[in-house]
């Protein structure tokens, strides 16, 4: 993607960035980045709680490596790292794995809307580009 500066949750696994040549800005609930910092980066890299194969959905619940919702909504590009064991077949399996008391964000692609003239605009309520990197830690 050509990203030079990315936001990462402070607790993101360091091995995600072993070969990455990017400047990383750490964000945490204790030391959150300002909105101006979030708008000035090329993207965000996070993990997820679970991913749904049938719908292509990733679910964030604010757990380890996922960061605050602001870091996944403000930057224009979101790369989500999904471990193979986090992928389930369908939504019912995902729901069974999730804690309903946690703040759940279900993402099935970039946000989009159409105005009265039906002009589609992406990235209205979040990143314009969402990519998922599926990794198998066993390899």
mmCIF file with all atom_site columns, C-alpha atoms in Angstrom:
data_model
loop_
_atom_site.group_PDB
_atom_site.id
_atom_site.type_symbol
_atom_site.label_atom_id
_atom_site.label_alt_id
_atom_site.label_comp_id
_atom_site.label_asym_id
_atom_site.label_entity_id
_atom_site.label_seq_id
_atom_site.pdbx_PDB_ins_code
_atom_site.Cartn_x
_atom_site.Cartn_y
_atom_site.Cartn_z
_atom_site.occupancy
_atom_site.B_iso_or_equiv
_atom_site.pdbx_formal_charge
_atom_site.auth_seq_id
_atom_site.auth_comp_id
_atom_site.auth_asym_id
_atom_site.auth_atom_id
_atom_site.pdbx_PDB_model_num
ATOM 1   C CA . UNK A 1 1   ? 0.000   0.000   0.000  1.00 0.00 ? 1   UNK A CA 1
ATOM 2   C CA . UNK A 1 2   ? 2.975   2.332   0.350  1.00 0.00 ? 2   UNK A CA 1
ATOM 3   C CA . UNK A 1 3   ? 2.109   3.324   3.909  1.00 0.00 ? 3   UNK A CA 1
ATOM 4   C CA . UNK A 1 4   ? 4.929   5.128   5.700  1.00 0.00 ? 4   UNK A CA 1
ATOM 5   C CA . UNK A 1 5   ? 3.222   6.022   9.006  1.00 0.00 ? 5   UNK A CA 1
ATOM 6   C CA . UNK A 1 6   ? 0.693   3.727   10.671 1.00 0.00 ? 6   UNK A CA 1
ATOM 7   C CA . UNK A 1 7   ? -1.161  3.677   13.955 1.00 0.00 ? 7   UNK A CA 1
ATOM 8   C CA . UNK A 1 8   ? -0.917  0.445   15.918 1.00 0.00 ? 8   UNK A CA 1
ATOM 9   C CA . UNK A 1 9   ? -2.432  -0.562  19.232 1.00 0.00 ? 9   UNK A CA 1
ATOM 10  C CA . UNK A 1 10  ? 0.272   -0.320  21.906 1.00 0.00 ? 10  UNK A CA 1
ATOM 11  C CA . UNK A 1 11  ? -0.245  -4.020  22.669 1.00 0.00 ? 11  UNK A CA 1
ATOM 12  C CA . UNK A 1 12  ? 0.019   -5.202  19.036 1.00 0.00 ? 12  UNK A CA 1
ATOM 13  C CA . UNK A 1 13  ? 2.355   -8.182  18.673 1.00 0.00 ? 13  UNK A CA 1
ATOM 14  C CA . UNK A 1 14  ? 5.828   -6.886  17.706 1.00 0.00 ? 14  UNK A CA 1
ATOM 15  C CA . UNK A 1 15  ? 6.336   -9.806  15.288 1.00 0.00 ? 15  UNK A CA 1
ATOM 16  C CA . UNK A 1 16  ? 3.722   -8.229  12.983 1.00 0.00 ? 16  UNK A CA 1
ATOM 17  C CA . UNK A 1 17  ? 6.301   -5.573  12.184 1.00 0.00 ? 17  UNK A CA 1
ATOM 18  C CA . UNK A 1 18  ? 9.524   -7.587  12.030 1.00 0.00 ? 18  UNK A CA 1
ATOM 19  C CA . UNK A 1 19  ? 10.124  -6.776  8.367  1.00 0.00 ? 19  UNK A CA 1
ATOM 20  C CA . UNK A 1 20  ? 7.960   -3.663  8.077  1.00 0.00 ? 20  UNK A CA 1
ATOM 21  C CA . UNK A 1 21  ? 9.605   -0.410  7.110  1.00 0.00 ? 21  UNK A CA 1
ATOM 22  C CA . UNK A 1 22  ? 7.015   1.897   8.580  1.00 0.00 ? 22  UNK A CA 1
ATOM 23  C CA . UNK A 1 23  ? 6.893   4.453   11.334 1.00 0.00 ? 23  UNK A CA 1
ATOM 24  C CA . UNK A 1 24  ? 4.566   3.139   14.027 1.00 0.00 ? 24  UNK A CA 1
ATOM 25  C CA . UNK A 1 25  ? 2.573   5.443   16.284 1.00 0.00 ? 25  UNK A CA 1
ATOM 26  C CA . UNK A 1 26  ? 1.386   3.531   19.335 1.00 0.00 ? 26  UNK A CA 1
ATOM 27  C CA . UNK A 1 27  ? -2.107  4.222   20.627 1.00 0.00 ? 27  UNK A CA 1
ATOM 28  C CA . UNK A 1 28  ? -3.647  3.073   23.889 1.00 0.00 ? 28  UNK A CA 1
ATOM 29  C CA . UNK A 1 29  ? -6.551  3.964   26.146 1.00 0.00 ? 29  UNK A CA 1
ATOM 30  C CA . UNK A 1 30  ? -4.021  5.272   28.668 1.00 0.00 ? 30  UNK A CA 1
ATOM 31  C CA . UNK A 1 31  ? -2.135  7.359   26.081 1.00 0.00 ? 31  UNK A CA 1
ATOM 32  C CA . UNK A 1 32  ? -4.497  7.968   23.158 1.00 0.00 ? 32  UNK A CA 1
ATOM 33  C CA . UNK A 1 33  ? -3.326  9.746   20.042 1.00 0.00 ? 33  UNK A CA 1
ATOM 34  C CA . UNK A 1 34  ? -5.071  12.986  19.173 1.00 0.00 ? 34  UNK A CA 1
ATOM 35  C CA . UNK A 1 35  ? -7.512  13.044  16.255 1.00 0.00 ? 35  UNK A CA 1
ATOM 36  C CA . UNK A 1 36  ? -5.028  15.237  14.368 1.00 0.00 ? 36  UNK A CA 1
ATOM 37  C CA . UNK A 1 37  ? -2.438  12.453  14.695 1.00 0.00 ? 37  UNK A CA 1
ATOM 38  C CA . UNK A 1 38  ? -4.951  9.876   13.441 1.00 0.00 ? 38  UNK A CA 1
ATOM 39  C CA . UNK A 1 39  ? -5.823  11.945  10.376 1.00 0.00 ? 39  UNK A CA 1
ATOM 40  C CA . UNK A 1 40  ? -2.135  12.409  9.563  1.00 0.00 ? 40  UNK A CA 1
ATOM 41  C CA . UNK A 1 41  ? -1.250  8.725   9.181  1.00 0.00 ? 41  UNK A CA 1
ATOM 42  C CA . UNK A 1 42  ? -1.423  6.462   6.155  1.00 0.00 ? 42  UNK A CA 1
ATOM 43  C CA . UNK A 1 43  ? -3.356  3.734   7.954  1.00 0.00 ? 43  UNK A CA 1
ATOM 44  C CA . UNK A 1 44  ? -3.930  1.523   10.952 1.00 0.00 ? 44  UNK A CA 1
ATOM 45  C CA . UNK A 1 45  ? -2.927  -2.084  11.648 1.00 0.00 ? 45  UNK A CA 1
ATOM 46  C CA . UNK A 1 46  ? -5.017  -4.090  14.123 1.00 0.00 ? 46  UNK A CA 1
ATOM 47  C CA . UNK A 1 47  ? -6.049  -7.583  15.034 1.00 0.00 ? 47  UNK A CA 1
ATOM 48  C CA . UNK A 1 48  ? -9.614  -8.803  15.561 1.00 0.00 ? 48  UNK A CA 1
ATOM 49  C CA . UNK A 1 49  ? -11.676 -10.984 17.886 1.00 0.00 ? 49  UNK A CA 1
ATOM 50  C CA . UNK A 1 50  ? -13.094 -13.285 15.198 1.00 0.00 ? 50  UNK A CA 1
ATOM 51  C CA . UNK A 1 51  ? -13.557 -13.424 11.413 1.00 0.00 ? 51  UNK A CA 1
ATOM 52  C CA . UNK A 1 52  ? -16.510 -14.923 9.519  1.00 0.00 ? 52  UNK A CA 1
ATOM 53  C CA . UNK A 1 53  ? -15.658 -16.804 6.326  1.00 0.00 ? 53  UNK A CA 1
ATOM 54  C CA . UNK A 1 54  ? -19.213 -16.887 4.925  1.00 0.00 ? 54  UNK A CA 1
ATOM 55  C CA . UNK A 1 55  ? -19.685 -13.100 4.972  1.00 0.00 ? 55  UNK A CA 1
ATOM 56  C CA . UNK A 1 56  ? -16.096 -11.843 4.932  1.00 0.00 ? 56  UNK A CA 1
ATOM 57  C CA . UNK A 1 57  ? -16.791 -10.059 8.215  1.00 0.00 ? 57  UNK A CA 1
ATOM 58  C CA . UNK A 1 58  ? -14.261 -9.207  10.899 1.00 0.00 ? 58  UNK A CA 1
ATOM 59  C CA . UNK A 1 59  ? -15.404 -8.463  14.423 1.00 0.00 ? 59  UNK A CA 1
ATOM 60  C CA . UNK A 1 60  ? -13.566 -6.157  16.803 1.00 0.00 ? 60  UNK A CA 1
ATOM 61  C CA . UNK A 1 61  ? -14.324 -6.218  20.516 1.00 0.00 ? 61  UNK A CA 1
ATOM 62  C CA . UNK A 1 62  ? -11.608 -3.958  21.898 1.00 0.00 ? 62  UNK A CA 1
ATOM 63  C CA . UNK A 1 63  ? -9.490  -6.923  22.997 1.00 0.00 ? 63  UNK A CA 1
ATOM 64  C CA . UNK A 1 64  ? -5.697  -7.300  22.749 1.00 0.00 ? 64  UNK A CA 1
ATOM 65  C CA . UNK A 1 65  ? -4.131  -5.934  19.573 1.00 0.00 ? 65  UNK A CA 1
ATOM 66  C CA . UNK A 1 66  ? -7.355  -4.290  18.404 1.00 0.00 ? 66  UNK A CA 1
ATOM 67  C CA . UNK A 1 67  ? -7.000  -0.797  19.790 1.00 0.00 ? 67  UNK A CA 1
ATOM 68  C CA . UNK A 1 68  ? -9.614  1.856   20.359 1.00 0.00 ? 68  UNK A CA 1
ATOM 69  C CA . UNK A 1 69  ? -12.497 2.258   17.885 1.00 0.00 ? 69  UNK A CA 1
ATOM 70  C CA . UNK A 1 70  ? -11.187 5.702   16.894 1.00 0.00 ? 70  UNK A CA 1
ATOM 71  C CA . UNK A 1 71  ? -7.995  4.206   15.467 1.00 0.00 ? 71  UNK A CA 1
ATOM 72  C CA . UNK A 1 72  ? -10.034 1.903   13.221 1.00 0.00 ? 72  UNK A CA 1
ATOM 73  C CA . UNK A 1 73  ? -12.447 4.604   12.062 1.00 0.00 ? 73  UNK A CA 1
ATOM 74  C CA . UNK A 1 74  ? -10.367 7.724   11.383 1.00 0.00 ? 74  UNK A CA 1
ATOM 75  C CA . UNK A 1 75  ? -7.458  6.575   9.150  1.00 0.00 ? 75  UNK A CA 1
ATOM 76  C CA . UNK A 1 76  ? -8.377  5.993   5.498  1.00 0.00 ? 76  UNK A CA 1
ATOM 77  C CA . UNK A 1 77  ? -6.748  2.527   5.373  1.00 0.00 ? 77  UNK A CA 1
ATOM 78  C CA . UNK A 1 78  ? -7.205  -0.407  7.780  1.00 0.00 ? 78  UNK A CA 1
ATOM 79  C CA . UNK A 1 79  ? -5.142  -3.588  7.656  1.00 0.00 ? 79  UNK A CA 1
ATOM 80  C CA . UNK A 1 80  ? -6.572  -6.269  9.936  1.00 0.00 ? 80  UNK A CA 1
ATOM 81  C CA . UNK A 1 81  ? -4.358  -9.212  10.864 1.00 0.00 ? 81  UNK A CA 1
ATOM 82  C CA . UNK A 1 82  ? -6.449  -12.365 11.337 1.00 0.00 ? 82  UNK A CA 1
ATOM 83  C CA . UNK A 1 83  ? -4.965  -15.563 12.742 1.00 0.00 ? 83  UNK A CA 1
ATOM 84  C CA . UNK A 1 84  ? -6.229  -18.700 10.974 1.00 0.00 ? 84  UNK A CA 1
ATOM 85  C CA . UNK A 1 85  ? -7.710  -20.080 14.204 1.00 0.00 ? 85  UNK A CA 1
ATOM 86  C CA . UNK A 1 86  ? -9.899  -16.960 14.533 1.00 0.00 ? 86  UNK A CA 1
ATOM 87  C CA . UNK A 1 87  ? -11.835 -17.785 11.357 1.00 0.00 ? 87  UNK A CA 1
ATOM 88  C CA . UNK A 1 88  ? -15.237 -19.457 11.766 1.00 0.00 ? 88  UNK A CA 1
ATOM 89  C CA . UNK A 1 89  ? -17.679 -20.637 9.117  1.00 0.00 ? 89  UNK A CA 1
ATOM 90  C CA . UNK A 1 90  ? -20.686 -18.429 9.844  1.00 0.00 ? 90  UNK A CA 1
ATOM 91  C CA . UNK A 1 91  ? -22.218 -15.715 11.972 1.00 0.00 ? 91  UNK A CA 1
ATOM 92  C CA . UNK A 1 92  ? -23.803 -18.108 14.532 1.00 0.00 ? 92  UNK A CA 1
ATOM 93  C CA . UNK A 1 93  ? -20.367 -19.531 15.407 1.00 0.00 ? 93  UNK A CA 1
ATOM 94  C CA . UNK A 1 94  ? -18.949 -16.003 15.729 1.00 0.00 ? 94  UNK A CA 1
ATOM 95  C CA . UNK A 1 95  ? -21.761 -14.895 18.030 1.00 0.00 ? 95  UNK A CA 1
ATOM 96  C CA . UNK A 1 96  ? -21.143 -17.879 20.317 1.00 0.00 ? 96  UNK A CA 1
ATOM 97  C CA . UNK A 1 97  ? -17.484 -16.847 20.695 1.00 0.00 ? 97  UNK A CA 1
ATOM 98  C CA . UNK A 1 98  ? -18.155 -13.197 21.488 1.00 0.00 ? 98  UNK A CA 1
ATOM 99  C CA . UNK A 1 99  ? -18.914 -11.574 24.822 1.00 0.00 ? 99  UNK A CA 1
ATOM 100 C CA . UNK A 1 100 ? -22.117 -9.508  24.365 1.00 0.00 ? 100 UNK A CA 1
ATOM 101 C CA . UNK A 1 101 ? -21.056 -7.145  27.153 1.00 0.00 ? 101 UNK A CA 1
ATOM 102 C CA . UNK A 1 102 ? -18.050 -5.973  25.101 1.00 0.00 ? 102 UNK A CA 1
ATOM 103 C CA . UNK A 1 103 ? -18.325 -3.204  22.472 1.00 0.00 ? 103 UNK A CA 1
ATOM 104 C CA . UNK A 1 104 ? -18.673 -5.156  19.207 1.00 0.00 ? 104 UNK A CA 1
ATOM 105 C CA . UNK A 1 105 ? -17.878 -3.659  15.810 1.00 0.00 ? 105 UNK A CA 1
ATOM 106 C CA . UNK A 1 106 ? -18.793 -5.834  12.816 1.00 0.00 ? 106 UNK A CA 1
ATOM 107 C CA . UNK A 1 107 ? -16.970 -4.874  9.612  1.00 0.00 ? 107 UNK A CA 1
ATOM 108 C CA . UNK A 1 108 ? -17.813 -6.393  6.244  1.00 0.00 ? 108 UNK A CA 1
ATOM 109 C CA . UNK A 1 109 ? -15.910 -3.955  4.040  1.00 0.00 ? 109 UNK A CA 1
ATOM 110 C CA . UNK A 1 110 ? -15.493 -0.221  3.715  1.00 0.00 ? 110 UNK A CA 1
ATOM 111 C CA . UNK A 1 111 ? -18.405 1.897   4.856  1.00 0.00 ? 111 UNK A CA 1
ATOM 112 C CA . UNK A 1 112 ? -20.461 3.376   2.055  1.00 0.00 ? 112 UNK A CA 1
ATOM 113 C CA . UNK A 1 113 ? -23.531 5.462   1.450  1.00 0.00 ? 113 UNK A CA 1
ATOM 114 C CA . UNK A 1 114 ? -25.470 6.849   -1.481 1.00 0.00 ? 114 UNK A CA 1
ATOM 115 C CA . UNK A 1 115 ? -27.034 10.293  -1.633 1.00 0.00 ? 115 UNK A CA 1
ATOM 116 C CA . UNK A 1 116 ? -30.404 11.161  -3.169 1.00 0.00 ? 116 UNK A CA 1
ATOM 117 C CA . UNK A 1 117 ? -28.887 10.982  -6.658 1.00 0.00 ? 117 UNK A CA 1
ATOM 118 C CA . UNK A 1 118 ? -27.530 7.498   -5.814 1.00 0.00 ? 118 UNK A CA 1
ATOM 119 C CA . UNK A 1 119 ? -23.884 8.541   -6.020 1.00 0.00 ? 119 UNK A CA 1
ATOM 120 C CA . UNK A 1 120 ? -22.016 5.941   -3.963 1.00 0.00 ? 120 UNK A CA 1
ATOM 121 C CA . UNK A 1 121 ? -19.320 7.278   -1.633 1.00 0.00 ? 121 UNK A CA 1
ATOM 122 C CA . UNK A 1 122 ? -17.029 4.956   0.327  1.00 0.00 ? 122 UNK A CA 1
ATOM 123 C CA . UNK A 1 123 ? -15.250 5.708   3.571  1.00 0.00 ? 123 UNK A CA 1
ATOM 124 C CA . UNK A 1 124 ? -18.019 7.823   5.059  1.00 0.00 ? 124 UNK A CA 1
ATOM 125 C CA . UNK A 1 125 ? -18.018 6.183   8.495  1.00 0.00 ? 125 UNK A CA 1
ATOM 126 C CA . UNK A 1 126 ? -14.591 4.616   8.504  1.00 0.00 ? 126 UNK A CA 1
ATOM 127 C CA . UNK A 1 127 ? -11.715 3.632   6.246  1.00 0.00 ? 127 UNK A CA 1
ATOM 128 C CA . UNK A 1 128 ? -12.181 3.741   2.501  1.00 0.00 ? 128 UNK A CA 1
ATOM 129 C CA . UNK A 1 129 ? -9.956  0.665   2.180  1.00 0.00 ? 129 UNK A CA 1
ATOM 130 C CA . UNK A 1 130 ? -10.045 -2.424  4.374  1.00 0.00 ? 130 UNK A CA 1
ATOM 131 C CA . UNK A 1 131 ? -7.642  -5.310  3.833  1.00 0.00 ? 131 UNK A CA 1
ATOM 132 C CA . UNK A 1 132 ? -7.414  -8.541  5.785  1.00 0.00 ? 132 UNK A CA 1
ATOM 133 C CA . UNK A 1 133 ? -4.154  -10.435 6.166  1.00 0.00 ? 133 UNK A CA 1
ATOM 134 C CA . UNK A 1 134 ? -4.810  -14.064 7.092  1.00 0.00 ? 134 UNK A CA 1
ATOM 135 C CA . UNK A 1 135 ? -1.853  -15.593 8.909  1.00 0.00 ? 135 UNK A CA 1
ATOM 136 C CA . UNK A 1 136 ? -1.115  -19.062 10.225 1.00 0.00 ? 136 UNK A CA 1
ATOM 137 C CA . UNK A 1 137 ? 1.146   -18.681 13.276 1.00 0.00 ? 137 UNK A CA 1
ATOM 138 C CA . UNK A 1 138 ? 2.039   -22.385 13.014 1.00 0.00 ? 138 UNK A CA 1
ATOM 139 C CA . UNK A 1 139 ? 4.034   -21.763 9.829  1.00 0.00 ? 139 UNK A CA 1
#
